PDB file of C-alpha atoms in Angstrom:
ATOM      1  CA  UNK A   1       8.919   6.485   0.285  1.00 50.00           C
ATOM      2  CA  UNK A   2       8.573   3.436   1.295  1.00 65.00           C
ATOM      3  CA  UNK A   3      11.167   0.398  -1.382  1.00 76.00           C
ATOM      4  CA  UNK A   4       8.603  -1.774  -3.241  1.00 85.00           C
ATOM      5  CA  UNK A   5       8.514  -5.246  -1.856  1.00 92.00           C
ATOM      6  CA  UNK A   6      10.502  -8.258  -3.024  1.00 93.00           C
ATOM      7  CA  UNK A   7       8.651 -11.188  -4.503  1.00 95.00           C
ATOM      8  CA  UNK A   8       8.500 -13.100  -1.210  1.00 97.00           C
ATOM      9  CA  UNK A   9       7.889 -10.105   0.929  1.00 96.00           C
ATOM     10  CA  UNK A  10       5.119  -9.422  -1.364  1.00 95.00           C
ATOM     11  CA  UNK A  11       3.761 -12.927  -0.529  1.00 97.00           C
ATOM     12  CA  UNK A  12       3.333 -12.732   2.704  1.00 98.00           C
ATOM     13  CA  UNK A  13       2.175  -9.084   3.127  1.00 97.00           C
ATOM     14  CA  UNK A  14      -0.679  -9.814   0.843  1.00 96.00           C
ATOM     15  CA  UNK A  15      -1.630 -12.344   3.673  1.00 97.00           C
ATOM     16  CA  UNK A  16      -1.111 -10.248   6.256  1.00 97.00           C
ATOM     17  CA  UNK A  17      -3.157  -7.405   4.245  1.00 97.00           C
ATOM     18  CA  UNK A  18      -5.942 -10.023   3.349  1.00 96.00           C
ATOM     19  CA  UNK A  19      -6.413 -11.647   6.600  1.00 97.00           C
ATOM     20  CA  UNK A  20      -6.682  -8.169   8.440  1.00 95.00           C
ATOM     21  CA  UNK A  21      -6.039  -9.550  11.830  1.00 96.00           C
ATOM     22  CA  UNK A  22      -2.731 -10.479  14.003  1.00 97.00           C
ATOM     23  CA  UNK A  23      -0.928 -13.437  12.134  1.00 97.00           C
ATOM     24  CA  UNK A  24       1.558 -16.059  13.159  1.00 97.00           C
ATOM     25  CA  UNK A  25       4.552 -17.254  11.219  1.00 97.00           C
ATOM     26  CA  UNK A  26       2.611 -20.624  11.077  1.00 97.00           C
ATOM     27  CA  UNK A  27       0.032 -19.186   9.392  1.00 97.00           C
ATOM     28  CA  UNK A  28       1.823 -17.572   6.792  1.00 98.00           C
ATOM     29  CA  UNK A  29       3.580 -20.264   6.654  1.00 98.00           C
ATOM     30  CA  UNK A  30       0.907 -22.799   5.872  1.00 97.00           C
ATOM     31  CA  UNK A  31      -1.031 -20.819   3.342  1.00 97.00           C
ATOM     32  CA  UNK A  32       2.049 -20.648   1.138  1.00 97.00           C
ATOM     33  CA  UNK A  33       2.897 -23.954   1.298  1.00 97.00           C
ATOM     34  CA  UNK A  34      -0.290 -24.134  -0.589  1.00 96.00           C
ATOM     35  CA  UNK A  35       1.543 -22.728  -3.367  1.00 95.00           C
ATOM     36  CA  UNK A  36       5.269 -23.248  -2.986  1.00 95.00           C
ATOM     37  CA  UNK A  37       8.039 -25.246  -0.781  1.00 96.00           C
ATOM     38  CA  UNK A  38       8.912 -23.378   1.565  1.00 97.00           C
ATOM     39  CA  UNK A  39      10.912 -23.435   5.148  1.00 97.00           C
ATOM     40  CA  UNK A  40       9.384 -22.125   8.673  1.00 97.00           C
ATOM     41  CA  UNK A  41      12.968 -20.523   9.049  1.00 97.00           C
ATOM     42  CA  UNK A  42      12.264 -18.619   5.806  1.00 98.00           C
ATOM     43  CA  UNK A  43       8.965 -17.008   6.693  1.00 98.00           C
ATOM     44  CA  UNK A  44      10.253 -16.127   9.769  1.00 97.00           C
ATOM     45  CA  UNK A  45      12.811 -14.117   8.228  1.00 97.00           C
ATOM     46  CA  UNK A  46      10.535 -12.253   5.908  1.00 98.00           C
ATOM     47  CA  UNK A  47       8.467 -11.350   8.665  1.00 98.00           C
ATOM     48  CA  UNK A  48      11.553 -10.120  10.893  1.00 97.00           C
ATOM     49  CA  UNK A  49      12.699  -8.621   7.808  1.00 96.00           C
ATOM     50  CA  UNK A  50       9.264  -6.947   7.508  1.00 96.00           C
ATOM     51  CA  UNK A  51       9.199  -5.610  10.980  1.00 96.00           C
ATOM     52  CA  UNK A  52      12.676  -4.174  10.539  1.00 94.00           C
ATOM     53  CA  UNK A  53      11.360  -2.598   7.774  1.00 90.00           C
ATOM     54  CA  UNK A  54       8.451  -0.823   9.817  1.00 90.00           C
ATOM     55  CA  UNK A  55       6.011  -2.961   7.701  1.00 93.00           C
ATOM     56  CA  UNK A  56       4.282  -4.817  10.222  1.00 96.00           C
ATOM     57  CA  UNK A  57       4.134  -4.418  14.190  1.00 97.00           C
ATOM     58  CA  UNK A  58       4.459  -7.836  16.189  1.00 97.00           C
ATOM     59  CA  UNK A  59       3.605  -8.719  19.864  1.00 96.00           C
ATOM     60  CA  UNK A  60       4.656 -11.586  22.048  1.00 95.00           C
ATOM     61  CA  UNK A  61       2.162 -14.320  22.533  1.00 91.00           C
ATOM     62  CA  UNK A  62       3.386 -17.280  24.389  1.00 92.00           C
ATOM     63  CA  UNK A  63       6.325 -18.464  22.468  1.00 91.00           C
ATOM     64  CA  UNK A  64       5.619 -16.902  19.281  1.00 91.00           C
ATOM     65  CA  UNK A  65       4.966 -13.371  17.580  1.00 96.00           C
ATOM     66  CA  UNK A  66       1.729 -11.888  16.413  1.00 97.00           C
ATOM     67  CA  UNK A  67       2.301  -9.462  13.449  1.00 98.00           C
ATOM     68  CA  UNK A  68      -0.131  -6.935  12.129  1.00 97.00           C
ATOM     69  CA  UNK A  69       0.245  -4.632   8.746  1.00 97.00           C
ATOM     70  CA  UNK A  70       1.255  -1.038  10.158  1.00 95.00           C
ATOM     71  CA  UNK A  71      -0.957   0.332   6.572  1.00 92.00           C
ATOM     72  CA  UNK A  72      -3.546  -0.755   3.964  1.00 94.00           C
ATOM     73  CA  UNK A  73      -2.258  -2.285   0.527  1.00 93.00           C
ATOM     74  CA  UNK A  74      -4.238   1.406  -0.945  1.00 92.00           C
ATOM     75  CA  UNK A  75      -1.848   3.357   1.126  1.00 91.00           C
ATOM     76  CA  UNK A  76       1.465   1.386  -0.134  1.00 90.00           C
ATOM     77  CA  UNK A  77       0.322   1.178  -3.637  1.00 90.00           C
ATOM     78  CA  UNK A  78      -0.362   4.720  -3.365  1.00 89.00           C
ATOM     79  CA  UNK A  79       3.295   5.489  -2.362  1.00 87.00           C
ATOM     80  CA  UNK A  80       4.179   3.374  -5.354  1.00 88.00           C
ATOM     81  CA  UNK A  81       2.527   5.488  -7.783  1.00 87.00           C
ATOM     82  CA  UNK A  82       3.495   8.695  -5.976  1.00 88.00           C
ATOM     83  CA  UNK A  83       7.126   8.199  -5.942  1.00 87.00           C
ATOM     84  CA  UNK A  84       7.069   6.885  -9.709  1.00 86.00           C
ATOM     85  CA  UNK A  85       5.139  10.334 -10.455  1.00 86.00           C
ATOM     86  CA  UNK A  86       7.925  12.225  -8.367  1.00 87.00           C
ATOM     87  CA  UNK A  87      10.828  11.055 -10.211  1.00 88.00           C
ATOM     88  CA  UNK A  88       9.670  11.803 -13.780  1.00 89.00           C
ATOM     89  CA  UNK A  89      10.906  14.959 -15.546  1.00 93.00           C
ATOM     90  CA  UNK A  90       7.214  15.554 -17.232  1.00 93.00           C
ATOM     91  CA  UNK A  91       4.392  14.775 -14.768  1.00 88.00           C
ATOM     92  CA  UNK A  92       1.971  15.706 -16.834  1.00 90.00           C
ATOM     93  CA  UNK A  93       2.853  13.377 -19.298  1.00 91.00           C
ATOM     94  CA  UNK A  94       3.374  10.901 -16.838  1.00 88.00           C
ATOM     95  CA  UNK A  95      -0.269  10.730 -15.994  1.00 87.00           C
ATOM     96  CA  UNK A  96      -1.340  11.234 -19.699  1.00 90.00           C
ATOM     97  CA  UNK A  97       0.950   8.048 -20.499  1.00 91.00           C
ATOM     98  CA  UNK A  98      -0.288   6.232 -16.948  1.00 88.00           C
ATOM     99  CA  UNK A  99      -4.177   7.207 -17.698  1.00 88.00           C
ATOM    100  CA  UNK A 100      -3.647   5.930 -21.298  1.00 92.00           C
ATOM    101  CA  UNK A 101      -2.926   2.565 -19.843  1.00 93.00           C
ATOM    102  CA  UNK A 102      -6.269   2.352 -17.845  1.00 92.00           C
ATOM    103  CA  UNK A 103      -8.558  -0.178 -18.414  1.00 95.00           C
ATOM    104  CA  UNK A 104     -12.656   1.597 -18.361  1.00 94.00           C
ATOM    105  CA  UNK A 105     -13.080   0.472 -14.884  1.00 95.00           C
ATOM    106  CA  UNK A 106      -9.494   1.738 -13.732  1.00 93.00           C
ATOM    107  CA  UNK A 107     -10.824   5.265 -15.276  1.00 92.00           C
ATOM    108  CA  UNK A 108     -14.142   4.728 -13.435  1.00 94.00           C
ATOM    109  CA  UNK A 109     -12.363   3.825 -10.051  1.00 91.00           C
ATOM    110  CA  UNK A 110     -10.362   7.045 -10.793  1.00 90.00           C
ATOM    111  CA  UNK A 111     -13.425   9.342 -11.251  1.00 90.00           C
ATOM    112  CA  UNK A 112     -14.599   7.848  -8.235  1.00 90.00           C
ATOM    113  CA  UNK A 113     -11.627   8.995  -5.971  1.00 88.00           C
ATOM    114  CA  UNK A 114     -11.518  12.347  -7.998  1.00 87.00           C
ATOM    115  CA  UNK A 115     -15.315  12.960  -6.719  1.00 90.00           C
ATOM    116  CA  UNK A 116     -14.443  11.757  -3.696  1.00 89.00           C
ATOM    117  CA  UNK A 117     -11.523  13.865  -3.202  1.00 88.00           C
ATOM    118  CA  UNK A 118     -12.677  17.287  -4.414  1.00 86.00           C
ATOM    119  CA  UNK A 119     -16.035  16.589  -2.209  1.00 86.00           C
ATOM    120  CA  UNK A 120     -13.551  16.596   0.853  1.00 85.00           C
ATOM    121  CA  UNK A 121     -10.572  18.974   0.046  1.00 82.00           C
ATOM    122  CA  UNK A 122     -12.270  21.270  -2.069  1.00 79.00           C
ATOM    123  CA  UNK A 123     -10.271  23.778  -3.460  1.00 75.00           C
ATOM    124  CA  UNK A 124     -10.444  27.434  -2.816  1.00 79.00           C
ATOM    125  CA  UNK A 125     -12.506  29.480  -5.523  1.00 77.00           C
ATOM    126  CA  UNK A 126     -10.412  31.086  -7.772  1.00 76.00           C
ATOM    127  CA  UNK A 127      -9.279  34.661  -6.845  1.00 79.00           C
ATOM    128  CA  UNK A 128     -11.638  37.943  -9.031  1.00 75.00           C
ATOM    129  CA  UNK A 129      -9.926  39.135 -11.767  1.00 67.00           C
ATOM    130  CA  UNK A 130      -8.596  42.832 -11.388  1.00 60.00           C
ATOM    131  CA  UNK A 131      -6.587  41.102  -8.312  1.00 55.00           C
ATOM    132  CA  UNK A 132      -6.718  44.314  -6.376  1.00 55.00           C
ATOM    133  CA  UNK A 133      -8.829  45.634  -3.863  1.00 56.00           C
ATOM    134  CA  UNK A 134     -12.406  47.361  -5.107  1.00 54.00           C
ATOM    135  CA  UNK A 135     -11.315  51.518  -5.621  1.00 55.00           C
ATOM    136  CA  UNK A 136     -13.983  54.312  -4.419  1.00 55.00           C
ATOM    137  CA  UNK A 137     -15.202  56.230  -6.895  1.00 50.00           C
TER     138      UNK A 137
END
């Protein structure tokens, strides 16, 4: 299970996640600036600290490093939720107290995935009652 991201981490791997496509530091870089002061040396770090993490994957270009997400936002937010659900002592409450927080179209996106789910896993058909083998008579 993968530790949720720090603030800053968070920052840039939204960009990286958005964007969808190999990034530069400068890149990163300049779209936050948009929002906060903040050093070249700092995104750098984050992004080294990223790839350490087996976040992102980078290749040389010229001088510089290209970095691409190694997963989709979905699949790290679904880690999230799976490790929070692993570590409770009542599941089953967990996910009564977790759907009772859902906004309608949270509930909607969540029969969505259910349909989408059981149409490709669907689960065995239940075994005949009696549970033994038919007897001659």
């Amino acid at each position: 299970m993968p530790r949720p991201l720090g603030e800053l981490e968070d920052a840039v791997m939204t960009r990286v996640w958005q964007w969808n496509r190999p990034v530069t530091v400068r890149e990163v870089l300049e779209d936050l600036q948009q929002e906060r002061s903040i050093a070249y040396t700092t995104v750098m770090t984050v992004l080294d600290n990223l790839h350490q993490k087996g976040w992102v994957r980078r290749e040389v270009e010229g001088r510089a490093y290209r970095y691409t997400a190694v997963s989709t936002r979905a699949a790290y937010s679904a880690a999230l939720m799976n490790d929070a659900w692993a570590q409770s002592d009542n599941p089953a409450a967990a996910l009564v107290a977790f759907f009772g927080m859902m906004s309608p179209e949270q509930r909607e996106s969540l029969n969505d995935a259910i349909r989408i789910v059981q149409r490709d896993n669907p689960l065995p058909p239940p075994p005949e009652e009696g549970g033994g083998e038919p007897t001659a008579s």
